[in-house]
Amino acid sequence: MMRATSLAVALLLAASLFAVAQGNPDEAKISQEVRHQVLMTPYYSVFDIIEYAVDDGTVTLKGWTLEPGVKRDIEAEVKKIDGVQKVINQIKDEPVG
């Protein structure tokens, strides 16, 4: 369980650092805010894997979630971030079964 948590945090951190490495401070700020919003989403858990990319104001969300509504909630919060012009939500709802 701890390994899954570490992996999820590492993926989010890597995405944040990628934007910073590209040298665009606006994208770096957006990336950090997306990471924060994903982690603060109610019902987001260590069993959900969410990745994202920021490119010129467009945020692409990928991955999967076990809890219904998390996909919708993350997209709604990311759309509120200053500088985000478009959200492409490719997160899949994967029911437990």
Coordinates of C-alpha atoms in Angstrom, one line a residue:
M1 CA 0.0 0.0 0.0
M2 CA 2.8 2.4 0.9
R3 CA 4.5 1.5 -2.4
A4 CA 1.4 2.6 -4.4
T5 CA 1.2 5.9 -2.5
S6 CA 4.9 6.5 -3.2
L7 CA 4.4 5.7 -6.9
A8 CA 1.4 8.0 -7.2
V9 CA 3.2 10.9 -5.5
A10 CA 6.4 10.3 -7.6
L11 CA 4.3 10.4 -10.9
L12 CA 2.7 13.7 -9.8
L13 CA 6.0 15.2 -8.8
A14 CA 7.7 14.1 -12.1
A15 CA 5.0 15.8 -14.1
S16 CA 5.5 19.0 -12.0
L17 CA 9.2 18.9 -12.5
F18 CA 8.9 18.3 -16.2
A19 CA 7.0 21.5 -16.7
V20 CA 9.6 23.4 -14.6
A21 CA 12.4 21.9 -16.7
Q22 CA 10.8 23.2 -19.8
G23 CA 11.4 26.7 -18.5
N24 CA 7.8 28.1 -18.7
P25 CA 7.0 29.5 -15.3
D26 CA 3.2 29.7 -16.1
E27 CA 3.1 26.0 -17.0
A28 CA 5.1 25.2 -13.8
K29 CA 2.7 27.1 -11.7
I30 CA -0.3 25.4 -13.4
S31 CA 1.4 22.0 -13.0
Q32 CA 1.9 22.6 -9.3
E33 CA -1.7 23.7 -8.9
V34 CA -3.0 20.6 -10.8
R35 CA -1.0 18.4 -8.6
H36 CA -2.4 20.1 -5.5
Q37 CA -6.0 19.8 -6.8
V38 CA -5.6 16.1 -7.6
L39 CA -4.3 15.3 -4.2
M40 CA -7.0 17.3 -2.4
T41 CA -9.9 15.8 -4.4
P42 CA -12.3 14.1 -2.0
Y43 CA -12.3 10.3 -2.4
Y44 CA -9.0 10.3 -4.3
S45 CA -7.1 7.4 -2.9
V46 CA -3.8 5.5 -3.2
F47 CA -5.6 3.1 -5.5
D48 CA -6.3 5.8 -8.1
I49 CA -3.6 6.6 -10.6
I50 CA -3.8 10.1 -12.1
E51 CA -1.2 11.5 -14.5
Y52 CA -1.3 14.9 -16.2
A53 CA 0.5 17.0 -18.7
V54 CA 0.4 20.8 -19.2
D55 CA 1.0 22.2 -22.7
D56 CA 0.3 25.9 -23.5
G57 CA -2.7 26.2 -21.2
T58 CA -4.1 22.8 -22.0
V59 CA -4.1 20.2 -19.2
T60 CA -4.4 16.5 -20.3
L61 CA -5.6 14.2 -17.5
K62 CA -4.9 10.4 -17.8
G63 CA -5.1 7.4 -15.6
W64 CA -7.9 5.6 -13.8
T65 CA -10.0 5.8 -10.6
L66 CA -11.9 3.3 -8.7
E67 CA -14.3 5.8 -7.0
P68 CA -17.2 7.1 -9.1
G69 CA -17.1 10.9 -9.3
V70 CA -13.4 11.4 -8.9
K71 CA -12.9 11.9 -12.6
R72 CA -15.6 14.6 -12.8
D73 CA -14.4 16.3 -9.6
I74 CA -10.8 16.5 -10.7
E75 CA -11.8 17.9 -14.1
A76 CA -14.0 20.5 -12.5
E77 CA -11.3 21.7 -10.1
V78 CA -8.6 21.8 -12.8
K79 CA -10.8 24.0 -15.0
K80 CA -10.9 26.6 -12.2
I81 CA -7.1 27.1 -12.2
D82 CA -5.8 30.4 -13.5
G83 CA -4.2 29.9 -16.9
V84 CA -6.0 26.7 -17.8
Q85 CA -7.7 27.2 -21.1
K86 CA -8.7 23.6 -21.9
V87 CA -9.0 20.3 -20.1
I88 CA -8.8 17.0 -21.9
N89 CA -10.0 14.4 -19.5
Q90 CA -8.9 10.8 -20.4
I91 CA -9.3 9.4 -16.9
K92 CA -11.1 6.1 -16.9
D93 CA -13.6 5.0 -14.2
E94 CA -12.6 1.4 -13.3
P95 CA -15.2 -0.1 -11.1
V96 CA -14.1 -2.6 -8.5
G97 CA -15.1 -6.1 -9.6

